[in-house]
Structures are given as C-alpha cells and as structure tokens.
PDB file of C-alpha atoms in Angstrom:
ATOM      1  CA  MET A   1       7.986 -18.756  -2.102  1.00  0.00           C
ATOM      2  CA  THR A   2       8.139 -15.906   0.441  1.00  0.00           C
ATOM      3  CA  ALA A   3       9.792 -16.173   3.862  1.00  0.00           C
ATOM      4  CA  ASP A   4       6.526 -17.065   5.603  1.00  0.00           C
ATOM      5  CA  GLY A   5       5.382 -19.681   3.093  1.00  0.00           C
ATOM      6  CA  HIS A   6       3.287 -17.543   0.745  1.00  0.00           C
ATOM      7  CA  SER A   7       3.486 -18.367  -2.924  1.00  0.00           C
ATOM      8  CA  HIS A   8       4.810 -15.169  -4.481  1.00  0.00           C
ATOM      9  CA  SER A   9       6.565 -11.927  -3.786  1.00  0.00           C
ATOM     10  CA  LEU A  10       4.616  -8.727  -4.318  1.00  0.00           C
ATOM     11  CA  ARG A  11       5.857  -5.374  -5.571  1.00  0.00           C
ATOM     12  CA  ILE A  12       4.732  -2.962  -2.855  1.00  0.00           C
ATOM     13  CA  LEU A  13       4.763   0.817  -2.756  1.00  0.00           C
ATOM     14  CA  ILE A  14       4.891   2.326   0.721  1.00  0.00           C
ATOM     15  CA  ALA A  15       3.995   5.925   1.501  1.00  0.00           C
ATOM     16  CA  ASN A  16       4.208   7.926   4.701  1.00  0.00           C
ATOM     17  CA  GLU A  17       5.203  11.473   5.527  1.00  0.00           C
ATOM     18  CA  ARG A  18       7.523  10.190   8.290  1.00  0.00           C
ATOM     19  CA  LYS A  19      10.874   8.662   7.329  1.00  0.00           C
ATOM     20  CA  ASP A  20      11.108   6.566  10.530  1.00  0.00           C
ATOM     21  CA  ARG A  21       7.740   4.919   9.760  1.00  0.00           C
ATOM     22  CA  LEU A  22       8.746   4.334   6.120  1.00  0.00           C
ATOM     23  CA  ARG A  23      11.877   2.551   7.274  1.00  0.00           C
ATOM     24  CA  ARG A  24       9.978   0.383   9.786  1.00  0.00           C
ATOM     25  CA  ILE A  25       7.262  -0.551   7.250  1.00  0.00           C
ATOM     26  CA  ALA A  26       9.915  -1.367   4.626  1.00  0.00           C
ATOM     27  CA  GLU A  27      11.670  -3.715   7.072  1.00  0.00           C
ATOM     28  CA  ILE A  28       8.427  -5.587   7.767  1.00  0.00           C
ATOM     29  CA  VAL A  29       7.534  -5.813   4.056  1.00  0.00           C
ATOM     30  CA  THR A  30      10.953  -7.123   3.028  1.00  0.00           C
ATOM     31  CA  GLY A  31      10.942  -9.482   6.037  1.00  0.00           C
ATOM     32  CA  LEU A  32       7.745 -10.977   4.618  1.00  0.00           C
ATOM     33  CA  GLY A  33       9.572 -11.630   1.339  1.00  0.00           C
ATOM     34  CA  HIS A  34       8.040  -8.816  -0.689  1.00  0.00           C
ATOM     35  CA  GLU A  35       9.834  -6.137  -2.696  1.00  0.00           C
ATOM     36  CA  VAL A  36       9.555  -2.477  -1.741  1.00  0.00           C
ATOM     37  CA  ILE A  37       9.527  -0.738  -5.123  1.00  0.00           C
ATOM     38  CA  SER A  38       9.132   2.810  -3.865  1.00  0.00           C
ATOM     39  CA  ARG A  39       9.186   4.781  -0.609  1.00  0.00           C
ATOM     40  CA  GLU A  40       7.395   8.091  -0.859  1.00  0.00           C
ATOM     41  CA  LEU A  41       7.032  11.043   1.503  1.00  0.00           C
ATOM     42  CA  GLU A  42       5.123  13.569  -0.616  1.00  0.00           C
ATOM     43  CA  VAL A  43       1.750  13.440  -2.368  1.00  0.00           C
ATOM     44  CA  CYS A  44       3.153  14.643  -5.714  1.00  0.00           C
ATOM     45  CA  GLU A  45       5.873  11.976  -5.583  1.00  0.00           C
ATOM     46  CA  VAL A  46       3.483   9.151  -4.719  1.00  0.00           C
ATOM     47  CA  ALA A  47       1.322   9.913  -7.777  1.00  0.00           C
ATOM     48  CA  GLU A  48       4.318   9.789 -10.114  1.00  0.00           C
ATOM     49  CA  ALA A  49       5.799   6.659  -8.498  1.00  0.00           C
ATOM     50  CA  THR A  50       2.455   4.849  -8.646  1.00  0.00           C
ATOM     51  CA  GLU A  51       2.044   5.559 -12.341  1.00  0.00           C
ATOM     52  CA  ARG A  52       5.648   4.638 -13.129  1.00  0.00           C
ATOM     53  CA  GLU A  53       5.958   1.484 -10.981  1.00  0.00           C
ATOM     54  CA  GLN A  54       2.427  -0.016 -11.244  1.00  0.00           C
ATOM     55  CA  PRO A  55       2.655  -1.722  -7.821  1.00  0.00           C
ATOM     56  CA  ASP A  56       0.734  -4.847  -6.831  1.00  0.00           C
ATOM     57  CA  LEU A  57      -0.238  -3.188  -3.547  1.00  0.00           C
ATOM     58  CA  ALA A  58       0.260   0.106  -1.716  1.00  0.00           C
ATOM     59  CA  LEU A  59       0.667   0.637   2.029  1.00  0.00           C
ATOM     60  CA  VAL A  60      -0.065   4.174   3.222  1.00  0.00           C
ATOM     61  CA  GLY A  61       0.810   5.145   6.775  1.00  0.00           C
ATOM     62  CA  LEU A  62      -1.093   7.753   8.727  1.00  0.00           C
ATOM     63  CA  GLY A  63       1.617  10.153   9.865  1.00  0.00           C
ATOM     64  CA  VAL A  64       1.390  13.576  11.494  1.00  0.00           C
ATOM     65  CA  ASP A  65      -1.186  15.027   9.095  1.00  0.00           C
ATOM     66  CA  GLY A  66      -4.270  12.915   8.394  1.00  0.00           C
ATOM     67  CA  GLN A  67      -5.144  14.961   5.301  1.00  0.00           C
ATOM     68  CA  HIS A  68      -1.692  14.284   3.838  1.00  0.00           C
ATOM     69  CA  ALA A  69      -2.267  10.519   4.097  1.00  0.00           C
ATOM     70  CA  LEU A  70      -5.774  10.860   2.623  1.00  0.00           C
ATOM     71  CA  ASP A  71      -4.359  12.805  -0.323  1.00  0.00           C
ATOM     72  CA  MET A  72      -1.762  10.064  -0.870  1.00  0.00           C
ATOM     73  CA  ILE A  73      -4.492   7.419  -0.890  1.00  0.00           C
ATOM     74  CA  SER A  74      -6.523   9.436  -3.409  1.00  0.00           C
ATOM     75  CA  GLU A  75      -3.521   9.782  -5.727  1.00  0.00           C
ATOM     76  CA  ILE A  76      -2.657   6.075  -5.576  1.00  0.00           C
ATOM     77  CA  VAL A  77      -6.244   4.987  -6.219  1.00  0.00           C
ATOM     78  CA  ARG A  78      -6.547   7.503  -9.083  1.00  0.00           C
ATOM     79  CA  LYS A  79      -3.241   6.533 -10.743  1.00  0.00           C
ATOM     80  CA  ALA A  80      -3.006   2.771 -10.243  1.00  0.00           C
ATOM     81  CA  ALA A  81      -4.969  -0.395 -10.498  1.00  0.00           C
ATOM     82  CA  CYS A  82      -3.869  -1.723  -7.126  1.00  0.00           C
ATOM     83  CA  PRO A  83      -5.444  -1.991  -3.704  1.00  0.00           C
ATOM     84  CA  VAL A  84      -4.396   0.246  -0.796  1.00  0.00           C
ATOM     85  CA  ILE A  85      -4.006  -0.712   2.860  1.00  0.00           C
ATOM     86  CA  ALA A  86      -3.853   2.072   5.468  1.00  0.00           C
ATOM     87  CA  LEU A  87      -1.463   1.688   8.396  1.00  0.00           C
ATOM     88  CA  LEU A  88      -2.362   3.446  11.659  1.00  0.00           C
ATOM     89  CA  GLU A  89      -0.487   3.795  14.948  1.00  0.00           C
ATOM     90  CA  ALA A  90      -3.724   4.124  16.953  1.00  0.00           C
ATOM     91  CA  ARG A  91      -7.445   3.596  16.323  1.00  0.00           C
ATOM     92  CA  ASP A  92      -9.064   6.488  14.462  1.00  0.00           C
ATOM     93  CA  PRO A  93     -12.546   5.510  13.175  1.00  0.00           C
ATOM     94  CA  ILE A  94     -13.285   8.958  11.691  1.00  0.00           C
ATOM     95  CA  TRP A  95     -10.069   8.917   9.631  1.00  0.00           C
ATOM     96  CA  VAL A  96     -10.622   5.281   8.590  1.00  0.00           C
ATOM     97  CA  ASN A  97     -14.113   6.235   7.363  1.00  0.00           C
ATOM     98  CA  GLU A  98     -12.610   9.053   5.253  1.00  0.00           C
ATOM     99  CA  ALA A  99      -9.902   6.703   3.943  1.00  0.00           C
ATOM    100  CA  ALA A 100     -12.587   4.155   2.991  1.00  0.00           C
ATOM    101  CA  LYS A 101     -14.324   6.850   0.923  1.00  0.00           C
ATOM    102  CA  ARG A 102     -11.002   7.413  -0.864  1.00  0.00           C
ATOM    103  CA  GLY A 103     -10.696   3.719  -1.745  1.00  0.00           C
ATOM    104  CA  ILE A 104      -8.732   1.731   0.856  1.00  0.00           C
ATOM    105  CA  PHE A 105      -9.433  -1.997   0.965  1.00  0.00           C
ATOM    106  CA  ALA A 106      -8.212  -2.557   4.542  1.00  0.00           C
ATOM    107  CA  TYR A 107      -6.420  -0.979   7.469  1.00  0.00           C
ATOM    108  CA  ILE A 108      -4.098  -2.197  10.217  1.00  0.00           C
ATOM    109  CA  VAL A 109      -3.472  -0.629  13.627  1.00  0.00           C
ATOM    110  CA  GLU A 110       0.179  -1.171  14.656  1.00  0.00           C
ATOM    111  CA  GLY A 111       0.138  -4.775  13.601  1.00  0.00           C
ATOM    112  CA  SER A 112       2.769  -7.469  13.600  1.00  0.00           C
ATOM    113  CA  ALA A 113       4.295  -8.866  10.428  1.00  0.00           C
ATOM    114  CA  GLN A 114       1.821 -11.763  10.517  1.00  0.00           C
ATOM    115  CA  GLU A 115      -1.127  -9.356  10.827  1.00  0.00           C
ATOM    116  CA  MET A 116       0.216  -7.341   7.918  1.00  0.00           C
ATOM    117  CA  GLN A 117       0.550 -10.455   5.759  1.00  0.00           C
ATOM    118  CA  GLY A 118      -2.970 -11.521   6.747  1.00  0.00           C
ATOM    119  CA  ALA A 119      -4.316  -8.094   5.743  1.00  0.00           C
ATOM    120  CA  ILE A 120      -2.378  -8.299   2.451  1.00  0.00           C
ATOM    121  CA  ASP A 121      -3.816 -11.753   1.676  1.00  0.00           C
ATOM    122  CA  ILE A 122      -7.391 -10.685   2.449  1.00  0.00           C
ATOM    123  CA  THR A 123      -6.999  -7.434   0.505  1.00  0.00           C
ATOM    124  CA  LEU A 124      -5.682  -9.218  -2.585  1.00  0.00           C
ATOM    125  CA  ARG A 125      -8.611 -11.675  -2.486  1.00  0.00           C
ATOM    126  CA  ARG A 126     -11.149  -8.858  -2.111  1.00  0.00           C
ATOM    127  CA  TYR A 127      -9.461  -6.859  -4.859  1.00  0.00           C
ATOM    128  CA  ALA A 128      -9.545  -9.856  -7.224  1.00  0.00           C
ATOM    129  CA  GLU A 129     -13.266 -10.295  -6.493  1.00  0.00           C
ATOM    130  CA  TYR A 130     -13.847  -6.568  -7.047  1.00  0.00           C
ATOM    131  CA  THR A 131     -12.054  -6.505 -10.408  1.00  0.00           C
ATOM    132  CA  SER A 132     -13.829  -9.688 -11.490  1.00  0.00           C
ATOM    133  CA  LEU A 133     -17.195  -8.176 -10.579  1.00  0.00           C
ATOM    134  CA  GLU A 134     -16.278  -4.911 -12.281  1.00  0.00           C
ATOM    135  CA  GLY A 135     -15.387  -6.885 -15.417  1.00  0.00           C
ATOM    136  CA  ALA A 136     -18.666  -8.791 -15.265  1.00  0.00           C
ATOM    137  CA  PHE A 137     -20.625  -5.526 -15.052  1.00  0.00           C
ATOM    138  CA  ALA A 138     -18.679  -4.113 -18.004  1.00  0.00           C
ATOM    139  CA  ARG A 139     -19.344  -7.251 -20.089  1.00  0.00           C
ATOM    140  CA  ARG A 140     -23.023  -7.145 -19.165  1.00  0.00           C
ATOM    141  CA  ALA A 141     -23.237  -3.478 -20.222  1.00  0.00           C
ATOM    142  CA  VAL A 142     -21.657  -4.276 -23.613  1.00  0.00           C
ATOM    143  CA  ILE A 143     -24.090  -7.162 -24.183  1.00  0.00           C
ATOM    144  CA  GLU A 144     -27.060  -4.938 -23.292  1.00  0.00           C
ATOM    145  CA  ARG A 145     -25.820  -2.213 -25.658  1.00  0.00           C
ATOM    146  CA  ALA A 146     -25.351  -4.721 -28.490  1.00  0.00           C
ATOM    147  CA  LYS A 147     -28.845  -6.167 -27.912  1.00  0.00           C
ATOM    148  CA  GLY A 148     -30.288  -2.646 -28.094  1.00  0.00           C
ATOM    149  CA  LEU A 149     -28.457  -1.913 -31.347  1.00  0.00           C
ATOM    150  CA  ILE A 150     -29.622  -5.200 -32.898  1.00  0.00           C
ATOM    151  CA  MET A 151     -33.212  -4.603 -31.734  1.00  0.00           C
ATOM    152  CA  CYS A 152     -33.247  -1.164 -33.391  1.00  0.00           C
ATOM    153  CA  ASN A 153     -31.529  -2.311 -36.553  1.00  0.00           C
ATOM    154  CA  GLN A 154     -33.499  -5.552 -37.051  1.00  0.00           C
ATOM    155  CA  VAL A 155     -36.758  -4.354 -35.459  1.00  0.00           C
ATOM    156  CA  ILE A 156     -36.924  -7.415 -33.200  1.00  0.00           C
ATOM    157  CA  ASP A 157     -37.506  -7.991 -29.493  1.00  0.00           C
ATOM    158  CA  GLU A 158     -34.852  -8.367 -26.791  1.00  0.00           C
ATOM    159  CA  ARG A 159     -35.086 -12.179 -26.609  1.00  0.00           C
ATOM    160  CA  ARG A 160     -34.523 -12.553 -30.355  1.00  0.00           C
ATOM    161  CA  ALA A 161     -31.624 -10.055 -30.296  1.00  0.00           C
ATOM    162  CA  PHE A 162     -29.942 -12.078 -27.556  1.00  0.00           C
ATOM    163  CA  GLU A 163     -30.461 -15.310 -29.508  1.00  0.00           C
ATOM    164  CA  LEU A 164     -28.784 -13.737 -32.556  1.00  0.00           C
ATOM    165  CA  LEU A 165     -25.804 -12.670 -30.447  1.00  0.00           C
ATOM    166  CA  ARG A 166     -25.528 -16.090 -28.821  1.00  0.00           C
ATOM    167  CA  SER A 167     -25.758 -18.028 -32.085  1.00  0.00           C
ATOM    168  CA  GLN A 168     -23.110 -15.776 -33.672  1.00  0.00           C
ATOM    169  CA  ALA A 169     -20.826 -16.395 -30.693  1.00  0.00           C
ATOM    170  CA  ARG A 170     -21.272 -20.158 -31.078  1.00  0.00           C
ATOM    171  CA  ARG A 171     -20.720 -20.113 -34.854  1.00  0.00           C
ATOM    172  CA  SER A 172     -17.571 -18.018 -34.556  1.00  0.00           C
ATOM    173  CA  GLY A 173     -16.229 -19.795 -31.450  1.00  0.00           C
ATOM    174  CA  ARG A 174     -15.953 -16.456 -29.647  1.00  0.00           C
ATOM    175  CA  LYS A 175     -17.177 -15.265 -26.271  1.00  0.00           C
ATOM    176  CA  LEU A 176     -20.607 -13.656 -26.196  1.00  0.00           C
ATOM    177  CA  SER A 177     -19.119 -10.451 -24.755  1.00  0.00           C
ATOM    178  CA  ASP A 178     -16.535 -10.302 -27.581  1.00  0.00           C
ATOM    179  CA  VAL A 179     -19.255 -10.608 -30.241  1.00  0.00           C
ATOM    180  CA  ALA A 180     -21.285  -7.940 -28.426  1.00  0.00           C
ATOM    181  CA  GLN A 181     -18.251  -5.649 -28.347  1.00  0.00           C
ATOM    182  CA  ALA A 182     -17.754  -6.146 -32.091  1.00  0.00           C
ATOM    183  CA  VAL A 183     -21.402  -5.190 -32.691  1.00  0.00           C
ATOM    184  CA  ALA A 184     -21.035  -2.091 -30.535  1.00  0.00           C
ATOM    185  CA  ASP A 185     -17.748  -1.121 -32.194  1.00  0.00           C
ATOM    186  CA  SER A 186     -19.021  -1.638 -35.738  1.00  0.00           C
ATOM    187  CA  HIS A 187     -22.231   0.278 -35.054  1.00  0.00           C
ATOM    188  CA  VAL A 188     -20.255   3.526 -35.021  1.00  0.00           C
ATOM    189  CA  LEU A 189     -19.186   2.837 -38.607  1.00  0.00           C
ATOM    190  CA  LEU A 190     -22.677   1.899 -39.772  1.00  0.00           C
ATOM    191  CA  VAL A 191     -24.519   4.970 -38.474  1.00  0.00           C
ATOM    192  CA  ARG A 192     -25.160   7.489 -41.224  1.00  0.00           C
ATOM    193  CA  GLN A 193     -23.008  10.539 -40.585  1.00  0.00           C
ATOM    194  CA  LYS A 194     -24.338  14.056 -41.150  1.00  0.00           C
ATOM    195  CA  PRO A 195     -22.600  15.720 -44.060  1.00  0.00           C
ATOM    196  CA  PRO A 196     -20.328  18.594 -43.031  1.00  0.00           C
ATOM    197  CA  GLU A 197     -22.021  21.979 -43.221  1.00  0.00           C
TER     198      GLU A 197
END
C-alpha cells in the first residue's frame, strides 16, 4: 500500500533536462510511495534507461527546450511499453498537441502530489484499456486471416470457415484466437515452396 492509500508502488522513470526539476519530481514521486528507477537528462540516456529498466510509467518534464522533451517522449514511447505523462510548468497547448502526437497519455501543469497521483491513476486505466483494445484488434486480425486461409484451402464460405475454427476451439479446449494463430502459423509450412533456381 502506498503512502496515500493506493494499492501498489510503481516503478517510474523521470526525465527532464533540468536537474532541479528532476529532483523536485523525484521527491513527489517517492512521497507518493512509488520508486524512481531512473533520472535522465539526455535523450540518448533516456532511450537506454527505458529499454533496460522497463518502467511502469514515465514522467517527462518540459524544461528549457521543448524539442528536447519531445525527443525524450518519442524515445520512451518507441523503446517501452509504458505510458508517458508530460509535466509542464505553464500551459502550452501547442507543445501539448505535439507531445500528444508523440504518444503521451496525459499532462499536468505544475500540479500537487494529489494531482500527480490522480493523473497517474487515470493514465494507467486508459493505458490498460488501450492495450486491451490493441490485443482485441490483434486477435481479430488473426481470426480473419485464419478464416481466409481455411476458405481458400477448403473452398468454403466465411461462415463455414468460422464454424470450423469455433468447433476446433471447443474440441481442443483452446481459445478461438489460439486456434486461429495455429492455423496461420501452420499455413506457412503447408504452402508449396518454389524450388531453388
């Protein structure tokens, strides 16, 4: 249980080009009961730390150079599967719009510890919904691919292909998406290869 009653401590990476801001953010984060796993000043360092540490969340502060912070956000989003919250000292809608294009899930303007925790809670919920939706789309794509392969191979319609997938899933006690993935994976082995020239 964290200091403010939340159920678990997060591993948080913080990034800012200003040491004084890094220190202040770290104090707030640890005061909330979370662990600061890395404090980064440079873009090249944040990419490496993100890959190495695999944080639960990243907080990126807008320092002197807005582009520097945007580059940090891009690196974190590219290297890790974690949400990013931007921290601003003053309102800057143009920069926030750019940061949103880079992948932030939320931003805070000079907030209190309670506001930061609220933003963290909301961000984690949104991120969980996003990853769940992303997974659902991926499963759907695999099922559609498997149906297409079965339709071509068996010369049947889409409804019948889906029924075959579903009945196989029931017989084997496996998820429909797992059976579909097996069909898609095995198809590569069943396609006649061209002999080498």
